[in-house]
PDB file of C-alpha atoms in Angstrom:
ATOM      1  CA  MET A   1      11.109  -0.358 -45.030  1.00 53.00           C
ATOM      2  CA  LYS A   2      12.565  -2.847 -42.588  1.00 58.00           C
ATOM      3  CA  LYS A   3      16.246  -3.482 -42.572  1.00 58.00           C
ATOM      4  CA  VAL A   4      17.081  -7.147 -42.578  1.00 56.00           C
ATOM      5  CA  PHE A   5      20.231  -8.595 -41.090  1.00 56.00           C
ATOM      6  CA  HIS A   6      21.576 -11.699 -42.766  1.00 56.00           C
ATOM      7  CA  ASN A   7      23.734 -14.060 -40.863  1.00 54.00           C
ATOM      8  CA  SER A   8      26.295 -15.573 -43.163  1.00 55.00           C
ATOM      9  CA  MET A   9      26.518 -18.758 -41.049  1.00 54.00           C
ATOM     10  CA  SER A  10      22.797 -19.564 -41.047  1.00 53.00           C
ATOM     11  CA  ARG A  11      19.711 -18.923 -43.048  1.00 53.00           C
ATOM     12  CA  ASN A  12      17.856 -17.031 -40.291  1.00 58.00           C
ATOM     13  CA  VAL A  13      16.717 -13.580 -41.296  1.00 66.00           C
ATOM     14  CA  ARG A  14      16.023 -11.268 -38.319  1.00 71.00           C
ATOM     15  CA  THR A  15      14.776  -7.709 -38.245  1.00 83.00           C
ATOM     16  CA  ARG A  16      15.845  -5.077 -35.736  1.00 83.00           C
ATOM     17  CA  GLU A  17      12.467  -5.328 -34.073  1.00 85.00           C
ATOM     18  CA  GLN A  18      12.927  -9.040 -33.448  1.00 86.00           C
ATOM     19  CA  LEU A  19      16.412  -8.436 -32.077  1.00 86.00           C
ATOM     20  CA  ARG A  20      15.107  -5.750 -29.704  1.00 88.00           C
ATOM     21  CA  ARG A  21      12.290  -8.040 -28.582  1.00 89.00           C
ATOM     22  CA  ASP A  22      14.721 -10.872 -27.873  1.00 89.00           C
ATOM     23  CA  CYS A  23      17.073  -8.540 -25.999  1.00 89.00           C
ATOM     24  CA  ARG A  24      14.199  -7.202 -23.899  1.00 91.00           C
ATOM     25  CA  ALA A  25      12.915 -10.710 -23.146  1.00 91.00           C
ATOM     26  CA  SER A  26      16.357 -11.838 -22.008  1.00 92.00           C
ATOM     27  CA  ARG A  27      16.683  -8.738 -19.774  1.00 93.00           C
ATOM     28  CA  ILE A  28      13.319  -9.450 -18.162  1.00 93.00           C
ATOM     29  CA  TYR A  29      14.199 -13.114 -17.664  1.00 94.00           C
ATOM     30  CA  PHE A  30      17.572 -12.376 -16.065  1.00 94.00           C
ATOM     31  CA  SER A  31      16.066  -9.627 -13.878  1.00 94.00           C
ATOM     32  CA  ALA A  32      13.423 -12.037 -12.597  1.00 94.00           C
ATOM     33  CA  ALA A  33      16.002 -14.769 -12.035  1.00 94.00           C
ATOM     34  CA  LEU A  34      18.278 -12.358 -10.153  1.00 94.00           C
ATOM     35  CA  THR A  35      15.385 -11.131  -8.011  1.00 94.00           C
ATOM     36  CA  LEU A  36      14.365 -14.676  -7.084  1.00 94.00           C
ATOM     37  CA  ALA A  37      17.975 -15.581  -6.296  1.00 93.00           C
ATOM     38  CA  ALA A  38      18.300 -12.493  -4.077  1.00 92.00           C
ATOM     39  CA  CYS A  39      15.052 -13.371  -2.268  1.00 91.00           C
ATOM     40  CA  ALA A  40      16.292 -16.896  -1.674  1.00 89.00           C
ATOM     41  CA  ALA A  41      19.746 -15.780  -0.527  1.00 90.00           C
ATOM     42  CA  LEU A  42      18.642 -12.938   1.737  1.00 88.00           C
ATOM     43  CA  THR A  43      16.092 -14.793   3.852  1.00 86.00           C
ATOM     44  CA  MET A  44      16.147 -14.547   7.620  1.00 82.00           C
ATOM     45  CA  THR A  45      14.701 -16.861  10.205  1.00 81.00           C
ATOM     46  CA  ALA A  46      12.020 -15.295  12.382  1.00 75.00           C
ATOM     47  CA  PHE A  47      11.894 -16.511  15.949  1.00 73.00           C
ATOM     48  CA  ALA A  48       8.685 -16.184  17.940  1.00 65.00           C
ATOM     49  CA  SER A  49       9.078 -14.226  21.160  1.00 64.00           C
ATOM     50  CA  GLY A  50       6.746 -16.311  23.271  1.00 62.00           C
ATOM     51  CA  SER A  51       5.210 -19.725  23.259  1.00 69.00           C
ATOM     52  CA  ASP A  52       1.707 -18.418  23.995  1.00 78.00           C
ATOM     53  CA  PRO A  53      -0.263 -17.925  20.752  1.00 78.00           C
ATOM     54  CA  LEU A  54      -2.850 -15.809  22.563  1.00 84.00           C
ATOM     55  CA  ASN A  55      -0.116 -13.289  23.363  1.00 83.00           C
ATOM     56  CA  ILE A  56       0.616 -12.908  19.650  1.00 81.00           C
ATOM     57  CA  VAL A  57      -3.066 -12.344  18.860  1.00 86.00           C
ATOM     58  CA  ASN A  58      -3.311  -9.740  21.633  1.00 87.00           C
ATOM     59  CA  ASN A  59      -0.268  -7.905  20.263  1.00 88.00           C
ATOM     60  CA  LEU A  60      -1.816  -7.872  16.789  1.00 89.00           C
ATOM     61  CA  SER A  61      -5.092  -6.601  18.225  1.00 90.00           C
ATOM     62  CA  ASP A  62      -3.288  -3.795  20.061  1.00 91.00           C
ATOM     63  CA  PHE A  63      -1.456  -2.849  16.863  1.00 93.00           C
ATOM     64  CA  ILE A  64      -4.663  -2.715  14.817  1.00 94.00           C
ATOM     65  CA  PHE A  65      -6.452  -0.652  17.452  1.00 93.00           C
ATOM     66  CA  SER A  66      -3.523   1.789  17.579  1.00 94.00           C
ATOM     67  CA  ILE A  67      -3.856   2.281  13.806  1.00 94.00           C
ATOM     68  CA  ILE A  68      -7.613   2.823  14.213  1.00 94.00           C
ATOM     69  CA  LYS A  69      -6.968   5.311  17.016  1.00 94.00           C
ATOM     70  CA  ALA A  70      -4.510   7.258  14.838  1.00 94.00           C
ATOM     71  CA  LEU A  71      -7.085   7.454  12.036  1.00 95.00           C
ATOM     72  CA  GLY A  72      -9.717   8.611  14.523  1.00 94.00           C
ATOM     73  CA  VAL A  73      -7.459  11.400  15.763  1.00 94.00           C
ATOM     74  CA  ILE A  74      -6.845  12.523  12.167  1.00 94.00           C
ATOM     75  CA  ILE A  75     -10.611  12.597  11.487  1.00 94.00           C
ATOM     76  CA  LEU A  76     -11.142  14.417  14.793  1.00 93.00           C
ATOM     77  CA  GLY A  77      -8.618  17.070  13.758  1.00 93.00           C
ATOM     78  CA  TRP A  78     -10.305  17.497  10.384  1.00 93.00           C
ATOM     79  CA  GLY A  79     -13.669  17.921  12.160  1.00 92.00           C
ATOM     80  CA  ILE A  80     -12.198  20.683  14.324  1.00 92.00           C
ATOM     81  CA  VAL A  81     -10.902  22.435  11.204  1.00 92.00           C
ATOM     82  CA  GLN A  82     -14.330  22.182   9.554  1.00 91.00           C
ATOM     83  CA  VAL A  83     -16.100  23.602  12.606  1.00 90.00           C
ATOM     84  CA  GLY A  84     -13.630  26.485  12.745  1.00 90.00           C
ATOM     85  CA  MET A  85     -14.058  27.255   9.067  1.00 90.00           C
ATOM     86  CA  SER A  86     -17.858  27.093   9.367  1.00 89.00           C
ATOM     87  CA  ILE A  87     -17.853  29.543  12.277  1.00 89.00           C
ATOM     88  CA  GLN A  88     -15.735  31.917  10.208  1.00 89.00           C
ATOM     89  CA  SER A  89     -17.975  31.649   7.122  1.00 87.00           C
ATOM     90  CA  HIS A  90     -21.340  31.386   8.965  1.00 84.00           C
ATOM     91  CA  ASP A  91     -22.275  28.242   7.004  1.00 83.00           C
ATOM     92  CA  ALA A  92     -24.752  26.077   8.919  1.00 87.00           C
ATOM     93  CA  SER A  93     -24.454  22.963   6.723  1.00 89.00           C
ATOM     94  CA  GLN A  94     -20.654  23.029   6.975  1.00 88.00           C
ATOM     95  CA  ARG A  95     -20.970  23.426  10.739  1.00 90.00           C
ATOM     96  CA  THR A  96     -23.225  20.369  10.896  1.00 91.00           C
ATOM     97  CA  GLN A  97     -20.748  18.363   8.813  1.00 91.00           C
ATOM     98  CA  GLY A  98     -17.924  19.563  11.062  1.00 90.00           C
ATOM     99  CA  PHE A  99     -19.662  18.457  14.236  1.00 92.00           C
ATOM    100  CA  LEU A 100     -20.552  15.090  12.696  1.00 93.00           C
ATOM    101  CA  CYS A 101     -16.926  14.622  11.654  1.00 93.00           C
ATOM    102  CA  LEU A 102     -15.753  15.701  15.107  1.00 92.00           C
ATOM    103  CA  PHE A 103     -18.008  13.249  16.959  1.00 93.00           C
ATOM    104  CA  GLY A 104     -17.264  10.481  14.463  1.00 93.00           C
ATOM    105  CA  GLY A 105     -13.533  11.030  15.007  1.00 93.00           C
ATOM    106  CA  LEU A 106     -14.046  10.852  18.776  1.00 93.00           C
ATOM    107  CA  MET A 107     -15.929   7.573  18.454  1.00 93.00           C
ATOM    108  CA  ILE A 108     -13.273   6.090  16.165  1.00 93.00           C
ATOM    109  CA  ALA A 109     -10.414   7.303  18.374  1.00 92.00           C
ATOM    110  CA  PHE A 110     -11.926   5.763  21.479  1.00 92.00           C
ATOM    111  CA  SER A 111     -13.417   2.665  19.836  1.00 91.00           C
ATOM    112  CA  LYS A 112     -11.320   0.217  21.887  1.00 90.00           C
ATOM    113  CA  GLU A 113     -12.355   1.836  25.160  1.00 91.00           C
ATOM    114  CA  ILE A 114     -16.007   1.897  24.062  1.00 90.00           C
ATOM    115  CA  LEU A 115     -15.925  -1.773  23.079  1.00 89.00           C
ATOM    116  CA  THR A 116     -14.210  -2.678  26.352  1.00 90.00           C
ATOM    117  CA  THR A 117     -16.835  -0.749  28.337  1.00 91.00           C
ATOM    118  CA  ILE A 118     -19.780  -2.482  26.701  1.00 92.00           C
ATOM    119  CA  GLY A 119     -18.056  -5.845  27.104  1.00 86.00           C
ATOM    120  CA  ALA A 120     -17.504  -6.710  23.454  1.00 82.00           C
ATOM    121  CA  ILE A 121     -13.743  -7.171  23.890  1.00 75.00           C
TER     122      ILE A 121
END
């Protein structure tokens, strides 16, 4: 059975569930408003370091290739672990997978140098 709260000043009848819903809605509204106000108040101007837009693109390219190189080194390390485990367990299919992972990691790690050598970059 729902408990009903009567307001002596008005004719509105509200249940606890409606009161909780209204309280939650106001909390969400004020949280969103506070977050937007903080985002607006805490902005900072970003100044470009150089006037050459090609320099910015080159820096972004170097950053992306450094991330790719890091992933390649991680895959290379996992390939070495797989080859070592396959030698220990004498499993030929695991050894094949390990060598494929090892060579794939090498190709990913040195992708920028490979692309530069063939003239793609």
